[in-house]
mmCIF file with all atom_site columns, C-alpha atoms in Angstrom:
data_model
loop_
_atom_site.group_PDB
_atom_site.id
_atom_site.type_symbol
_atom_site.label_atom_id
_atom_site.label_alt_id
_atom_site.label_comp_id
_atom_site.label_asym_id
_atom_site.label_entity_id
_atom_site.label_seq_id
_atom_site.pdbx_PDB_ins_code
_atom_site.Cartn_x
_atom_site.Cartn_y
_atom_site.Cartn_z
_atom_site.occupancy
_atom_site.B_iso_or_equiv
_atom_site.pdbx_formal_charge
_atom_site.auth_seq_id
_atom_site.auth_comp_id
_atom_site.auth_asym_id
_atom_site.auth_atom_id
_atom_site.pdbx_PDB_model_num
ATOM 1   C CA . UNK X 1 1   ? -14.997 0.770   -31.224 1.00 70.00 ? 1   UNK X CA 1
ATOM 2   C CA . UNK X 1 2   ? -14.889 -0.913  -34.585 1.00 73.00 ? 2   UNK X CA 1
ATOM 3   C CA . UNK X 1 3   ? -11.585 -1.935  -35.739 1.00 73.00 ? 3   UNK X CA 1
ATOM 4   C CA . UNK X 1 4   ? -11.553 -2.202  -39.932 1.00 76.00 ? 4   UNK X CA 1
ATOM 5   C CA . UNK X 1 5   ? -8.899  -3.414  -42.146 1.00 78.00 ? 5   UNK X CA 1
ATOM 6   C CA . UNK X 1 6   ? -8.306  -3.949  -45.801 1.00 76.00 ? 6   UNK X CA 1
ATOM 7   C CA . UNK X 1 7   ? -9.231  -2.133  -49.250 1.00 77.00 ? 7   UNK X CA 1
ATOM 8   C CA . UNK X 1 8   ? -12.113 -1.547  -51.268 1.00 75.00 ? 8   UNK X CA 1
ATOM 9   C CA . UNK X 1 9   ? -14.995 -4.273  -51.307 1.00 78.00 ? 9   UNK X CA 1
ATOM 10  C CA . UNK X 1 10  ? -12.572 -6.307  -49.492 1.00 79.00 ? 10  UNK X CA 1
ATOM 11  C CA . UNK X 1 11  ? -13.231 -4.942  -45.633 1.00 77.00 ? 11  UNK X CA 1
ATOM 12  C CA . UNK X 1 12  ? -13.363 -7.068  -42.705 1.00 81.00 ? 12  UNK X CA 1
ATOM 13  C CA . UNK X 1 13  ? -13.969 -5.545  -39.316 1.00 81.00 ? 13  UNK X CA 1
ATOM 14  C CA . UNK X 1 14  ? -14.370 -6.596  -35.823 1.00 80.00 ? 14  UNK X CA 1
ATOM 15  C CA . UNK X 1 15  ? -15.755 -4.988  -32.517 1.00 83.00 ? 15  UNK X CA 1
ATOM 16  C CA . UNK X 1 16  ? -13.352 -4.311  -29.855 1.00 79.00 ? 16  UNK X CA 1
ATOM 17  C CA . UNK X 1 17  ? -14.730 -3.488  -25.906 1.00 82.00 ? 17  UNK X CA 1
ATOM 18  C CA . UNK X 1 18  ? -11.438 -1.826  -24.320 1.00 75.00 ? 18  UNK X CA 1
ATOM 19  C CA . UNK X 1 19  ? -12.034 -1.271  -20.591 1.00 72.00 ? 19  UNK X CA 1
ATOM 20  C CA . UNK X 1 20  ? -9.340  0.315   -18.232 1.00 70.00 ? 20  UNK X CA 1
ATOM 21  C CA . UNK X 1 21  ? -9.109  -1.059  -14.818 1.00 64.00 ? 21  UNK X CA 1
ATOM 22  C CA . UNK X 1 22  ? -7.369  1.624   -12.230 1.00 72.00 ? 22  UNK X CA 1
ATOM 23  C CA . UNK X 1 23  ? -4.712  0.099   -10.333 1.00 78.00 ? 23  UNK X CA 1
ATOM 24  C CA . UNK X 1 24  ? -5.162  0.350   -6.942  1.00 88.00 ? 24  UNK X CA 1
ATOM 25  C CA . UNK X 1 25  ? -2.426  2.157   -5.186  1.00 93.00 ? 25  UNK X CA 1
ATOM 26  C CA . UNK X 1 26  ? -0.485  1.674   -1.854  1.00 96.00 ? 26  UNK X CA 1
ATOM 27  C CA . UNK X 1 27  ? 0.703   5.010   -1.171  1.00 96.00 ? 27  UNK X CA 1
ATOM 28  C CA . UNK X 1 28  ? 4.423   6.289   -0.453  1.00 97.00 ? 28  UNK X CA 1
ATOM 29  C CA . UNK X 1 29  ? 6.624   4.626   2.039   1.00 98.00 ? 29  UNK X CA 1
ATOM 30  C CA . UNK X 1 30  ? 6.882   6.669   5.395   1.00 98.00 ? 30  UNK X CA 1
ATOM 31  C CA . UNK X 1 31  ? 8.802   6.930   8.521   1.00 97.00 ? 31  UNK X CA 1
ATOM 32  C CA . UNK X 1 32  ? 7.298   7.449   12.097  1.00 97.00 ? 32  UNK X CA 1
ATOM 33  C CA . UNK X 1 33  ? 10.280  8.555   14.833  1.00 96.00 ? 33  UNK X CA 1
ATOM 34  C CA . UNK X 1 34  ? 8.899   7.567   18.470  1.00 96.00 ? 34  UNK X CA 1
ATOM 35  C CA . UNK X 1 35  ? 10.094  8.583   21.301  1.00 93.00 ? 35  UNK X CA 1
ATOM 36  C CA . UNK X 1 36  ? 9.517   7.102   25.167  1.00 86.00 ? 36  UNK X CA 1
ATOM 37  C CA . UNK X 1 37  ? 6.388   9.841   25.748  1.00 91.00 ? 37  UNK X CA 1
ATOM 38  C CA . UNK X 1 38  ? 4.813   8.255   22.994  1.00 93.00 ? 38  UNK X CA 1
ATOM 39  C CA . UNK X 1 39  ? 2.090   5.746   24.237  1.00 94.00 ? 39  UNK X CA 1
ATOM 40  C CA . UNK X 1 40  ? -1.006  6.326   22.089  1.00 96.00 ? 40  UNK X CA 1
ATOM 41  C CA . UNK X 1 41  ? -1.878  4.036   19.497  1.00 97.00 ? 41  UNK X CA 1
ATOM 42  C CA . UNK X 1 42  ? -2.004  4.997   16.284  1.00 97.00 ? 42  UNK X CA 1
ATOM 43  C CA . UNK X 1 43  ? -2.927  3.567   12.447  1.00 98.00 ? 43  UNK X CA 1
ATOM 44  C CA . UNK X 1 44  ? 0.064   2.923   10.248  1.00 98.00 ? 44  UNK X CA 1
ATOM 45  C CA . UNK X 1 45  ? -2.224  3.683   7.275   1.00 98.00 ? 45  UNK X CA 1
ATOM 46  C CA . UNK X 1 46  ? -2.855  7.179   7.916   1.00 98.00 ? 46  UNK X CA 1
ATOM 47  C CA . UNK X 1 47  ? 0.850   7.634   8.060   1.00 98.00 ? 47  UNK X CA 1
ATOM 48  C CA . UNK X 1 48  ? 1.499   6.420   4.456   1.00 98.00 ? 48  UNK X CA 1
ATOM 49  C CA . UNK X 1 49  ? 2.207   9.143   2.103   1.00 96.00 ? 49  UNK X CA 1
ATOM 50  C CA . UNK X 1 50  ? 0.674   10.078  -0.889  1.00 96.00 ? 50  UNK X CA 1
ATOM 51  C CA . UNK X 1 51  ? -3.104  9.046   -1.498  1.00 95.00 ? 51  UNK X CA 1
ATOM 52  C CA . UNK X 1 52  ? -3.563  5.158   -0.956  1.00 96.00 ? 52  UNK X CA 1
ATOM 53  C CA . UNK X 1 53  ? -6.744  2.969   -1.130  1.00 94.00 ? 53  UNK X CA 1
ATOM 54  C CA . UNK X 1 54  ? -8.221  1.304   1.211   1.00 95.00 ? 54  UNK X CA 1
ATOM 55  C CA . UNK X 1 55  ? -8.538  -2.360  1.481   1.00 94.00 ? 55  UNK X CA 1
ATOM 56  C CA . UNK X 1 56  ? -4.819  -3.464  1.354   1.00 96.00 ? 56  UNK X CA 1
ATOM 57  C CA . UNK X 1 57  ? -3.193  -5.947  3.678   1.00 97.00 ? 57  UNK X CA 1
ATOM 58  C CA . UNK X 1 58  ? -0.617  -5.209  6.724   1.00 98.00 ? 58  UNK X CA 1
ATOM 59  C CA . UNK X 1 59  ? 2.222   -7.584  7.057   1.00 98.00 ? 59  UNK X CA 1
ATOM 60  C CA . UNK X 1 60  ? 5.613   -7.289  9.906   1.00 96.00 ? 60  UNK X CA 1
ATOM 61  C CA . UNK X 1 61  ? 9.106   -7.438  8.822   1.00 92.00 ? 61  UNK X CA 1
ATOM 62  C CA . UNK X 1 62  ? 8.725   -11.057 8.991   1.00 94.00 ? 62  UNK X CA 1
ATOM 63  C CA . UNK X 1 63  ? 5.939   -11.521 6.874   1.00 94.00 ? 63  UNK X CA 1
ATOM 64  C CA . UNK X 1 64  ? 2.894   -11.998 9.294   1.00 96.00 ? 64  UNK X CA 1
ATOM 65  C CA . UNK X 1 65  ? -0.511  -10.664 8.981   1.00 97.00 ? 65  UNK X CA 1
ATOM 66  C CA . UNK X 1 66  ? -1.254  -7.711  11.475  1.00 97.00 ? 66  UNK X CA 1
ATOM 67  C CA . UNK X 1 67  ? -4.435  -5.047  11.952  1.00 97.00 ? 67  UNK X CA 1
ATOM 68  C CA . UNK X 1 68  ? -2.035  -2.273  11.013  1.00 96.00 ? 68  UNK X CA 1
ATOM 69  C CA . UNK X 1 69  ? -2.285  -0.137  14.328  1.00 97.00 ? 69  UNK X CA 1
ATOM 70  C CA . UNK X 1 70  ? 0.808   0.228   16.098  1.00 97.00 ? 70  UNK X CA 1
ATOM 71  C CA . UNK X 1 71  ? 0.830   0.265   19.912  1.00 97.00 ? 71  UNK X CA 1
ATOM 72  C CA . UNK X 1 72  ? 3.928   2.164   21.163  1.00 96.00 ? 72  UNK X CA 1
ATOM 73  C CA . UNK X 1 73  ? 3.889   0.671   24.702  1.00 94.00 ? 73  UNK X CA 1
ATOM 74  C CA . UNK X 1 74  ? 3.804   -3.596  23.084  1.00 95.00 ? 74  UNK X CA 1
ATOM 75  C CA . UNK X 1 75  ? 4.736   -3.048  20.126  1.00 95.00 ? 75  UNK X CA 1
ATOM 76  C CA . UNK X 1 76  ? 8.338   -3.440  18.586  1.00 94.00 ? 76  UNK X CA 1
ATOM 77  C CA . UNK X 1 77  ? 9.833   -1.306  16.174  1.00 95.00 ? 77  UNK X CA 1
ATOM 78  C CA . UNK X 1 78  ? 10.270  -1.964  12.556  1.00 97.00 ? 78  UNK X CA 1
ATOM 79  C CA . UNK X 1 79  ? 9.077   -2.253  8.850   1.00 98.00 ? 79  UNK X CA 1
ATOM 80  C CA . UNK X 1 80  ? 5.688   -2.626  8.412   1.00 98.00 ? 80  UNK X CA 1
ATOM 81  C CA . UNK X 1 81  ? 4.406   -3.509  4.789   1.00 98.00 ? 81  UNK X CA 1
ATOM 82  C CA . UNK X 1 82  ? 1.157   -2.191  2.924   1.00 98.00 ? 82  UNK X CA 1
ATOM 83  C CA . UNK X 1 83  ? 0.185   -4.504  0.056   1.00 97.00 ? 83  UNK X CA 1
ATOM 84  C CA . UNK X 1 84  ? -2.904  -3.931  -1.878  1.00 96.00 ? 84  UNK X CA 1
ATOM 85  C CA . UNK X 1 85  ? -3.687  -6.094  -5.316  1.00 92.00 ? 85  UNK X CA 1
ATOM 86  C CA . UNK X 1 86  ? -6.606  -5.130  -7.850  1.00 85.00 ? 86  UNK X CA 1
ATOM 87  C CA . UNK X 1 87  ? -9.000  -6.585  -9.643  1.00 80.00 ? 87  UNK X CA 1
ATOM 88  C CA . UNK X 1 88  ? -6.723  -7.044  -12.297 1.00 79.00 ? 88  UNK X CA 1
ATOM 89  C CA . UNK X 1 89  ? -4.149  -8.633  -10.252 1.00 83.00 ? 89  UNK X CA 1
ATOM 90  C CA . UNK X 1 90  ? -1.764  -5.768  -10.139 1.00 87.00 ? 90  UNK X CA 1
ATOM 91  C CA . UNK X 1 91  ? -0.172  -5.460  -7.153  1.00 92.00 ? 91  UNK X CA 1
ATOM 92  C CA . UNK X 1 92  ? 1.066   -2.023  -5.072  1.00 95.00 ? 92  UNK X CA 1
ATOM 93  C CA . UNK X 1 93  ? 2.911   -1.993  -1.900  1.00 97.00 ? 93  UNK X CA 1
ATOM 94  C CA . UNK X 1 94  ? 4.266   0.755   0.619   1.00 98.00 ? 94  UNK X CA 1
ATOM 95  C CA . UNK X 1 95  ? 6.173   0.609   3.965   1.00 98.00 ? 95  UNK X CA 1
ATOM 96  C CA . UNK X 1 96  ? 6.382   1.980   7.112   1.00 98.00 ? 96  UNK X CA 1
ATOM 97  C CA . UNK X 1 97  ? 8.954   2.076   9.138   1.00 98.00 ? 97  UNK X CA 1
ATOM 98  C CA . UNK X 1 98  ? 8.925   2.477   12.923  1.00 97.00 ? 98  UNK X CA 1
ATOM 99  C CA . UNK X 1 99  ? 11.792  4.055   14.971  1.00 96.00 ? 99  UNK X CA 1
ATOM 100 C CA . UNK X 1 100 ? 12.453  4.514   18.566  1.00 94.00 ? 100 UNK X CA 1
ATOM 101 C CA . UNK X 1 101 ? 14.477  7.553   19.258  1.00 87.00 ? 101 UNK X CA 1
ATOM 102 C CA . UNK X 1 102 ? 16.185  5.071   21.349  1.00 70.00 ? 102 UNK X CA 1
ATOM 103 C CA . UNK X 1 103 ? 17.142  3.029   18.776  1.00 54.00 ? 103 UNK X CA 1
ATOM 104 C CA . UNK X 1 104 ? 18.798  5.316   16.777  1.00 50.00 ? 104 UNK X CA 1
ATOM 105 C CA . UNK X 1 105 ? 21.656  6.185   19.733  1.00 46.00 ? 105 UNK X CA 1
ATOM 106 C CA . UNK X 1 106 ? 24.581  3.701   20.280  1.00 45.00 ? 106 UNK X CA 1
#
């Protein structure tokens, strides 16, 4: 694209390159209600709403790096984290969150 400014013989112009970078996104946070008869293990990405990308990062509640399958039978409850960052340093992030049935009765 040519950019040109001015009047008459006095024109000056320059060539501008625009390029669009897609942001990468994370998807939409989701909740997954266990109960005891749940045992298999299961990936928290495929229970992310929406349409995310692939490539992000799993973190736990407190921060640490994990594979992002949950294992009902180890694995505690909670707020897992989806974080992915493009190319042009944009970052997107989504959550899952992990209930026992249990845990939701006093």
């Amino acid at each position: 694209t040519t950019y040109t400014i001015g009047t008459g013989n006095c024109l000056d112009s320059v060539e501008l390159t625009v390029t669009v970078v897609e942001n990468l996104l994370a998807g939409e946070n989701a909740t997954v209600n266990l109960t005891d008869e749940d045992t298999e293990i299961f990936d928290l990405f495929d229970e992310l709403g929406g349409t995310p990308d692939e490539g992000g990062i799993w973190t736990d509640a407190e921060g640490n790096e994990i594979d992002g399958s949950f294992d009902p039978t180890t694995d505690e409850a909670g707020v897992f984290t989806y974080t992915i960052v493009s190319d042009n340093e944009c970052e997107d992030s989504a959550t899952v969150t992990v209930t026992f049935e249990d845990d939701q009765n006093p």
